[in-house]
Short mmCIF file of C-alpha atoms and ligand atoms in Angstrom, two decimals:
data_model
loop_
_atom_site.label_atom_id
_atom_site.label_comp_id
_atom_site.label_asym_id
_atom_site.label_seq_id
_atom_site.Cartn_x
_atom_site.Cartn_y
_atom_site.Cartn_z
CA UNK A 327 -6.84 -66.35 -11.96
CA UNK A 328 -6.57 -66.45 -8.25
CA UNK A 329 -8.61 -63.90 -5.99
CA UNK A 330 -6.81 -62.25 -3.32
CA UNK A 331 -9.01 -62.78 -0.22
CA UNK A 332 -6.51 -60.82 2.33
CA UNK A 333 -7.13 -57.36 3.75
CA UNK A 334 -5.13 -55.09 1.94
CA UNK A 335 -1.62 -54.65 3.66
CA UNK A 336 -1.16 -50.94 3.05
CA UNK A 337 -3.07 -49.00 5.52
CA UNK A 338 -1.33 -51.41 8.13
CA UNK A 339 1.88 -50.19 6.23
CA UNK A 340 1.10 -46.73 6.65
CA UNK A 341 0.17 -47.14 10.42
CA UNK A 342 3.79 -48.52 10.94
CA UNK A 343 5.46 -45.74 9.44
CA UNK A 344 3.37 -43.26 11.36
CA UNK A 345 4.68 -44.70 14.43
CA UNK A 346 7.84 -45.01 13.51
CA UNK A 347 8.32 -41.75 12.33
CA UNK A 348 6.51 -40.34 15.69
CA UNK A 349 8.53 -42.97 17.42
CA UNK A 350 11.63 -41.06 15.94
CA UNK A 351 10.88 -37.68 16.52
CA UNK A 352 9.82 -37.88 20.03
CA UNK A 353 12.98 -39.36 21.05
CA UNK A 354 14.49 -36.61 19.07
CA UNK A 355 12.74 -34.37 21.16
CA UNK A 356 13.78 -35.43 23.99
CA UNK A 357 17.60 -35.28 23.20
CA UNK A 358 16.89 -31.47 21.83
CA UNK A 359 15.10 -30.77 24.41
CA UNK A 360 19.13 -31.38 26.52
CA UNK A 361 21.31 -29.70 24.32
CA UNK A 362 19.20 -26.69 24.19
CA UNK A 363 19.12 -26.53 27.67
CA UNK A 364 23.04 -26.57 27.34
CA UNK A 365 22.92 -23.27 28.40
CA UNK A 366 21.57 -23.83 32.32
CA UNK A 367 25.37 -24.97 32.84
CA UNK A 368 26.62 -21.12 30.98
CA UNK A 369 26.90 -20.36 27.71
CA UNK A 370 30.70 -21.91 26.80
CA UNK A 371 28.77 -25.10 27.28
CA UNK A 372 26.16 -24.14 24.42
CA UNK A 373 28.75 -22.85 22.58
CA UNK A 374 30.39 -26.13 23.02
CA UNK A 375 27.52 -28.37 21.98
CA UNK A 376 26.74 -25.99 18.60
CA UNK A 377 29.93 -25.95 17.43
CA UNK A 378 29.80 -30.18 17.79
CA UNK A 379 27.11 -30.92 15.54
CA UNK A 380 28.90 -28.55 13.08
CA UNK A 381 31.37 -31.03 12.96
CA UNK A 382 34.27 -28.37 14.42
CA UNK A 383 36.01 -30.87 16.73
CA UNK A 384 36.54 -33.64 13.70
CA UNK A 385 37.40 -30.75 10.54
CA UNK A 386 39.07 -27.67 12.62
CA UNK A 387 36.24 -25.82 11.34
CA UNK A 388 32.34 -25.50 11.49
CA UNK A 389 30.57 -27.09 8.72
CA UNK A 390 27.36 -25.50 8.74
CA UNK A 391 25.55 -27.54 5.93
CA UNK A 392 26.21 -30.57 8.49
CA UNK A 393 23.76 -28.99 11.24
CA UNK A 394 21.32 -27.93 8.04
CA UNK A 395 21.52 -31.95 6.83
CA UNK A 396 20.67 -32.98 10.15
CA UNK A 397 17.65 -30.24 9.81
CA UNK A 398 16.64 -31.62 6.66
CA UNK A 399 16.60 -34.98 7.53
CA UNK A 400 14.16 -34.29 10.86
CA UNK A 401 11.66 -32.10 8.33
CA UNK A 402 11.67 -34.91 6.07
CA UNK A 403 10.36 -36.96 9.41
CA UNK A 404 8.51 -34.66 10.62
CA UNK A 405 6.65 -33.79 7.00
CA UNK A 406 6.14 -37.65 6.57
CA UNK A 407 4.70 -37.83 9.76
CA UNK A 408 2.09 -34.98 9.66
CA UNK A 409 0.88 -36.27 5.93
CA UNK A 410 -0.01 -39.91 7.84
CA UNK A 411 -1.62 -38.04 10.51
CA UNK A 412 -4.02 -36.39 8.70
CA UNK A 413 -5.93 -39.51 7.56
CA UNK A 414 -6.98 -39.34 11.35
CA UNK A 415 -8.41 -36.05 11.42
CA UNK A 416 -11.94 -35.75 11.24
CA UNK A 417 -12.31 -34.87 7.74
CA UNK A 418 -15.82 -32.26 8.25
CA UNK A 419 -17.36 -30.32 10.62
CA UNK A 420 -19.85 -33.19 11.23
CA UNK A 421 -17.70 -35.56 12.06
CA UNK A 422 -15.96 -33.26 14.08
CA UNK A 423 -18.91 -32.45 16.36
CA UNK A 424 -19.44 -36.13 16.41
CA UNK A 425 -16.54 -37.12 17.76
CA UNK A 426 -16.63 -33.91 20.33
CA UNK A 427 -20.30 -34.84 21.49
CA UNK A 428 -18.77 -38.71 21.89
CA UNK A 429 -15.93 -37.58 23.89
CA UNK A 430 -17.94 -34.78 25.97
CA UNK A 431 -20.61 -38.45 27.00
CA UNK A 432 -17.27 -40.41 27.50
CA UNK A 433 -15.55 -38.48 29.57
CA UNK A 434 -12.89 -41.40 29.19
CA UNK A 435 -9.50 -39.82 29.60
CA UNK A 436 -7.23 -41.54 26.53
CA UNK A 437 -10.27 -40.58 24.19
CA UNK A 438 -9.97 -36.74 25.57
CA UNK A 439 -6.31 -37.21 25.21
CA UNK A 440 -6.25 -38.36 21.25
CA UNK A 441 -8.63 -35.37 20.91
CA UNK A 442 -5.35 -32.64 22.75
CA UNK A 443 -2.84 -34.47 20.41
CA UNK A 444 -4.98 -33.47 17.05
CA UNK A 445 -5.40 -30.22 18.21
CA UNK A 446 -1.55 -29.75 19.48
CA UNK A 447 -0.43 -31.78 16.28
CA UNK A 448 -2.60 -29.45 13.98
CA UNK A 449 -0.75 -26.34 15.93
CA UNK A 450 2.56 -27.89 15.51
CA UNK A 451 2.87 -28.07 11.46
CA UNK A 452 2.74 -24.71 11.65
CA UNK A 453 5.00 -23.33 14.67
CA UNK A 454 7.79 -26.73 13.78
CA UNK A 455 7.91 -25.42 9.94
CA UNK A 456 8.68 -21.63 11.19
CA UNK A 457 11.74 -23.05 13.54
CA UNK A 458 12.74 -25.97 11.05
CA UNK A 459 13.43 -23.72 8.40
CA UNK A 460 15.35 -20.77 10.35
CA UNK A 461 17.08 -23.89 11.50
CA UNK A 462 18.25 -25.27 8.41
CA UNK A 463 18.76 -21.87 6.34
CA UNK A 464 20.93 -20.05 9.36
CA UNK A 465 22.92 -22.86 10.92
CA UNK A 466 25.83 -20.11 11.54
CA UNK A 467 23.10 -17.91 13.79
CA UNK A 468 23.05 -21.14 16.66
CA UNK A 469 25.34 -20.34 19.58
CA UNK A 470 24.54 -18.63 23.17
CA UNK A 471 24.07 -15.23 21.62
CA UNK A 472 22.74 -15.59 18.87
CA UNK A 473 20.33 -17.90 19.83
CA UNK A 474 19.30 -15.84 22.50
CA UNK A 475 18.93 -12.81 19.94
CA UNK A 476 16.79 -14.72 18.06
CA UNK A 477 14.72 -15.53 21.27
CA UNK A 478 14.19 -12.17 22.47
CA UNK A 479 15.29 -9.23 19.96
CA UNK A 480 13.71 -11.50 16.94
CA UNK A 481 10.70 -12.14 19.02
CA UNK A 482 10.92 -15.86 18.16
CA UNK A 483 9.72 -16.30 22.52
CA UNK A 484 6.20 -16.13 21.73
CA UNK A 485 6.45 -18.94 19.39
CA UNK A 486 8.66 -20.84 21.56
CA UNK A 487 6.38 -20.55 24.60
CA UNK A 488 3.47 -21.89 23.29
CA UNK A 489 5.48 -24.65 20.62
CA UNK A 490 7.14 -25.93 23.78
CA UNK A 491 3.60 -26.34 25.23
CA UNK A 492 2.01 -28.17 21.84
CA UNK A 493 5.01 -30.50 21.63
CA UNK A 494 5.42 -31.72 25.02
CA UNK A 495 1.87 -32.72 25.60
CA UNK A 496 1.57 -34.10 21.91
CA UNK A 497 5.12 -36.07 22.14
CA UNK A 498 3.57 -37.22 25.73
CA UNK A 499 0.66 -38.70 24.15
CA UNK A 500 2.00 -39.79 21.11
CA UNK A 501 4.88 -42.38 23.66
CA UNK A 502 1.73 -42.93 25.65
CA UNK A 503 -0.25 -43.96 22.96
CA UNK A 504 2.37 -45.79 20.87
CA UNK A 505 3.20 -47.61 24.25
CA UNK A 506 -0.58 -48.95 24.55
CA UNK A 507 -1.17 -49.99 20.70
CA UNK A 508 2.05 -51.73 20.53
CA UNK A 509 1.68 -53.42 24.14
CA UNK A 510 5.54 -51.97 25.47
CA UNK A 511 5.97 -52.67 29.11
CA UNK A 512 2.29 -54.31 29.24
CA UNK A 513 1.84 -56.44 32.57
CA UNK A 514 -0.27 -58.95 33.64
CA UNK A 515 -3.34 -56.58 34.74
CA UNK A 516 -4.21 -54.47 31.48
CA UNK A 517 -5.39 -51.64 33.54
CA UNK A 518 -2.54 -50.82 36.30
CA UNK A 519 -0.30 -50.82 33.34
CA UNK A 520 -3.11 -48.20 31.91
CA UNK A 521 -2.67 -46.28 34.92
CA UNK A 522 0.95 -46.56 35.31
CA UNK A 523 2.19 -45.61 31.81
CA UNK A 524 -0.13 -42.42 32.67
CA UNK A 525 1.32 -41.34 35.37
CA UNK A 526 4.67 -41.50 33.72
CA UNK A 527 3.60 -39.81 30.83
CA UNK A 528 2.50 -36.98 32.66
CA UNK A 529 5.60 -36.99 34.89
CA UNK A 530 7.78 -37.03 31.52
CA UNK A 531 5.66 -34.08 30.58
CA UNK A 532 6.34 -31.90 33.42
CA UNK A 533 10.10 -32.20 33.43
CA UNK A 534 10.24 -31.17 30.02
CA UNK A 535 8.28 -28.24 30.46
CA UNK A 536 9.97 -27.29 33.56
CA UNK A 537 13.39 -27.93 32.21
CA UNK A 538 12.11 -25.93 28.39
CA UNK A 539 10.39 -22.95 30.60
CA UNK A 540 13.91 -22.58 32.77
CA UNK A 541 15.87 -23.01 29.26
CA UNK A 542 13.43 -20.42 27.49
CA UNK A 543 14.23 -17.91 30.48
CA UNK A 544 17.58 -18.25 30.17
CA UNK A 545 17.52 -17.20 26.68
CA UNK A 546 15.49 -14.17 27.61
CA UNK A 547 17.63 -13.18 29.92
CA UNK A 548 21.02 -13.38 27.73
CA UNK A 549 18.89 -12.02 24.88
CA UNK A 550 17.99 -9.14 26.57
CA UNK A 551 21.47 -8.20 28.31
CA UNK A 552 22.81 -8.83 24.60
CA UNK A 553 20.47 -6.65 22.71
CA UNK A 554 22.61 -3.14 22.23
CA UNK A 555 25.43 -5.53 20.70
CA UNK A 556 22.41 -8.03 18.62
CA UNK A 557 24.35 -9.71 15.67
CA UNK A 558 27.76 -10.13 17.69
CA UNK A 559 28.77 -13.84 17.71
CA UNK A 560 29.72 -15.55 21.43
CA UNK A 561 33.51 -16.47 21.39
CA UNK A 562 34.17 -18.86 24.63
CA UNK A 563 36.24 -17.54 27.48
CA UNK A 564 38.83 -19.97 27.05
CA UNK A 565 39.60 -18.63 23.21
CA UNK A 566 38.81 -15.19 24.61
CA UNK A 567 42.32 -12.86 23.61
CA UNK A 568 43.62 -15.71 21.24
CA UNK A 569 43.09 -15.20 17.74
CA UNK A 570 40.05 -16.41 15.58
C1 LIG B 1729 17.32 -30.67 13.78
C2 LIG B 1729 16.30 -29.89 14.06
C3 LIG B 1729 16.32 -28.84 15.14
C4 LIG B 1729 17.34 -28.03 15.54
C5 LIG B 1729 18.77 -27.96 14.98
C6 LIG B 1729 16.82 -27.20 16.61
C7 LIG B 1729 17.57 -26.27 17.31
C8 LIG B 1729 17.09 -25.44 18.31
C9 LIG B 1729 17.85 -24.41 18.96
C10 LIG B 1729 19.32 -24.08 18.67
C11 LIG B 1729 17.04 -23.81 19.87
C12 LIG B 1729 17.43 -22.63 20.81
C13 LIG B 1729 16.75 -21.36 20.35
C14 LIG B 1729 17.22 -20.88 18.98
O1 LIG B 1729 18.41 -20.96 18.63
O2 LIG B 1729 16.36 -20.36 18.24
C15 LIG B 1729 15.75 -24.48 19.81
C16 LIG B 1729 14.68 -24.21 20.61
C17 LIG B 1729 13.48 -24.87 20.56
N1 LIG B 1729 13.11 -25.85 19.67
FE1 LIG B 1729 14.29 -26.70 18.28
N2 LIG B 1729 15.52 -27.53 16.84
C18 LIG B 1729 15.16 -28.52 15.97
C19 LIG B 1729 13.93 -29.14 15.86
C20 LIG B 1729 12.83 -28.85 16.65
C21 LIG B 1729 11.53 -29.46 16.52
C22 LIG B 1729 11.15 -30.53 15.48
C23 LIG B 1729 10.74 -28.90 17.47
C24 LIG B 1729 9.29 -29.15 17.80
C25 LIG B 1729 8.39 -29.57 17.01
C26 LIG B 1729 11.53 -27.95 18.20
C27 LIG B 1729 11.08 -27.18 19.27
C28 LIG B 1729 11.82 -26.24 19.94
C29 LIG B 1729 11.32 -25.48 21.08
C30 LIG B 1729 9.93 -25.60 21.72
C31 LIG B 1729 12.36 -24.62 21.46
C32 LIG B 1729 12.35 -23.64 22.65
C33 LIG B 1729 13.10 -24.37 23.74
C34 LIG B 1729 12.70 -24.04 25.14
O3 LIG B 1729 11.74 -23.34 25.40
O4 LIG B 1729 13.40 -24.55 26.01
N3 LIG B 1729 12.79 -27.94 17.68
N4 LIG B 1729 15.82 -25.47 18.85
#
């Protein structure tokens, strides 16, 4: 009988998929991240991109189930994703203080950076679950009112505020990361690439959360001018006067 000798192949396997998965959900993020924002340019343009993923330019009509598929299919991702992460986490106290009293003599800035992504990944199955699942159960309640209503009169701006903080700095380091480990855009000197991808990484970072804190505001703002008529769906100014 022959003897396998080889390392086993799995956690290698399972290393993959966590990348790929984080791979696919930062990029995600980043393509939210603009159609939210849809409503900087007013809100017929919101209304415009909502009614597109429901599928209303192809079948006449919205098809909400299509924008709760495409919710389901980003859980699945994301749930995937946060059960491969937590074979990093330090699984007790003790190794917990270990690590912090290793990272505390360090001081090295990627190891104080893995230690912000836990933390902001650990935040995020929480906060992404509450948002996934309004998502996918109350597709009809995403326009420029009713998003906004949500924002402000259902007090969801809390939990945007500090979601929009935990995902930009953990999809930051995540791109960072996967961009060192898998040696993208690696040059000839190891560390100006080091120092490079940084600097973009935290450039990255800042747009988003300039861009998400503007978008977030302009939520507020509609959600509070809207909130003696809360529940009344936005119908565009160009179908304003025609019938439904
Ligand atoms: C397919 C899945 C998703 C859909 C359809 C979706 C849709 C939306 C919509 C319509 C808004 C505007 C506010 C509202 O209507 O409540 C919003 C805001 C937001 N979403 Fe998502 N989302 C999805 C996934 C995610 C994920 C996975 C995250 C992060 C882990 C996320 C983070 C946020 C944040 C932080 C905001 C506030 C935006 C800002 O401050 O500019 N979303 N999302």
């Amino acid at each position: 009988m022959a003897t396998r000798l080889e390392a086993p192949r799995w956690p290698a396997r399972l290393d993959l998929l966590q990348s790929g998965t984080g791979l696919a959900l930062g990029l995600f993020m980043w393509v939210h991240m603009f159609f939210v924002s849809s409503i900087l340019l007013g809100k017929d343009a919101m209304w415009t991109v909502a009614r597109f993923f429901e599928g209303y330019y192809f079948f006449g009509r919205p098809l909400y189930w299509l924008v709760s598929m495409l919710v389901a299919v980003i859980f699945t991702l994301f749930v995937v994703h946060a059960a491969l992460a937590l074979r990093k986490f330090p699984a007790s106290y003790r190794q917990y203080r270990i690590y912090r009293e290793h990272m505390q003599g360090m001081k090295h800035e990627d190891t104080t950076l893995w230690y912000w992504q836990v933390v902001t990944g650990f935040a995020l199955f929480f906060m992404a679950s509450v948002h996934l699942y309004i998502m996918m159960t109350r597709p009809d309640r995403i326009g420029p009112f009713e998003s906004a209503d949500r924002v402000w009169s259902d007090l969801m701006w809390p939990l945007y505020l500090v979601m929009l903080f935990a995902v930009e700095f953990h999809g930051g380091i995540g791109l960072y990361r996967l961009a060192l480990k898998w040696g993208w855009f690696a040059g000839p000197d190891a560390l100006a690439t080091r120092r490079k991808l940084r600097t973009f990484k935290w450039a990255l970072t800042a747009f988003f959360l300039v861009l998400g804190i503007a978008t977030l505001l302009a939520y507020i703002k509609i959600g509070i001018e809207h909130a003696p008529n809360y529940g009344e769906h936005y119908v565009p100014t160009f179908l304003q006067g025609s019938a439904p």
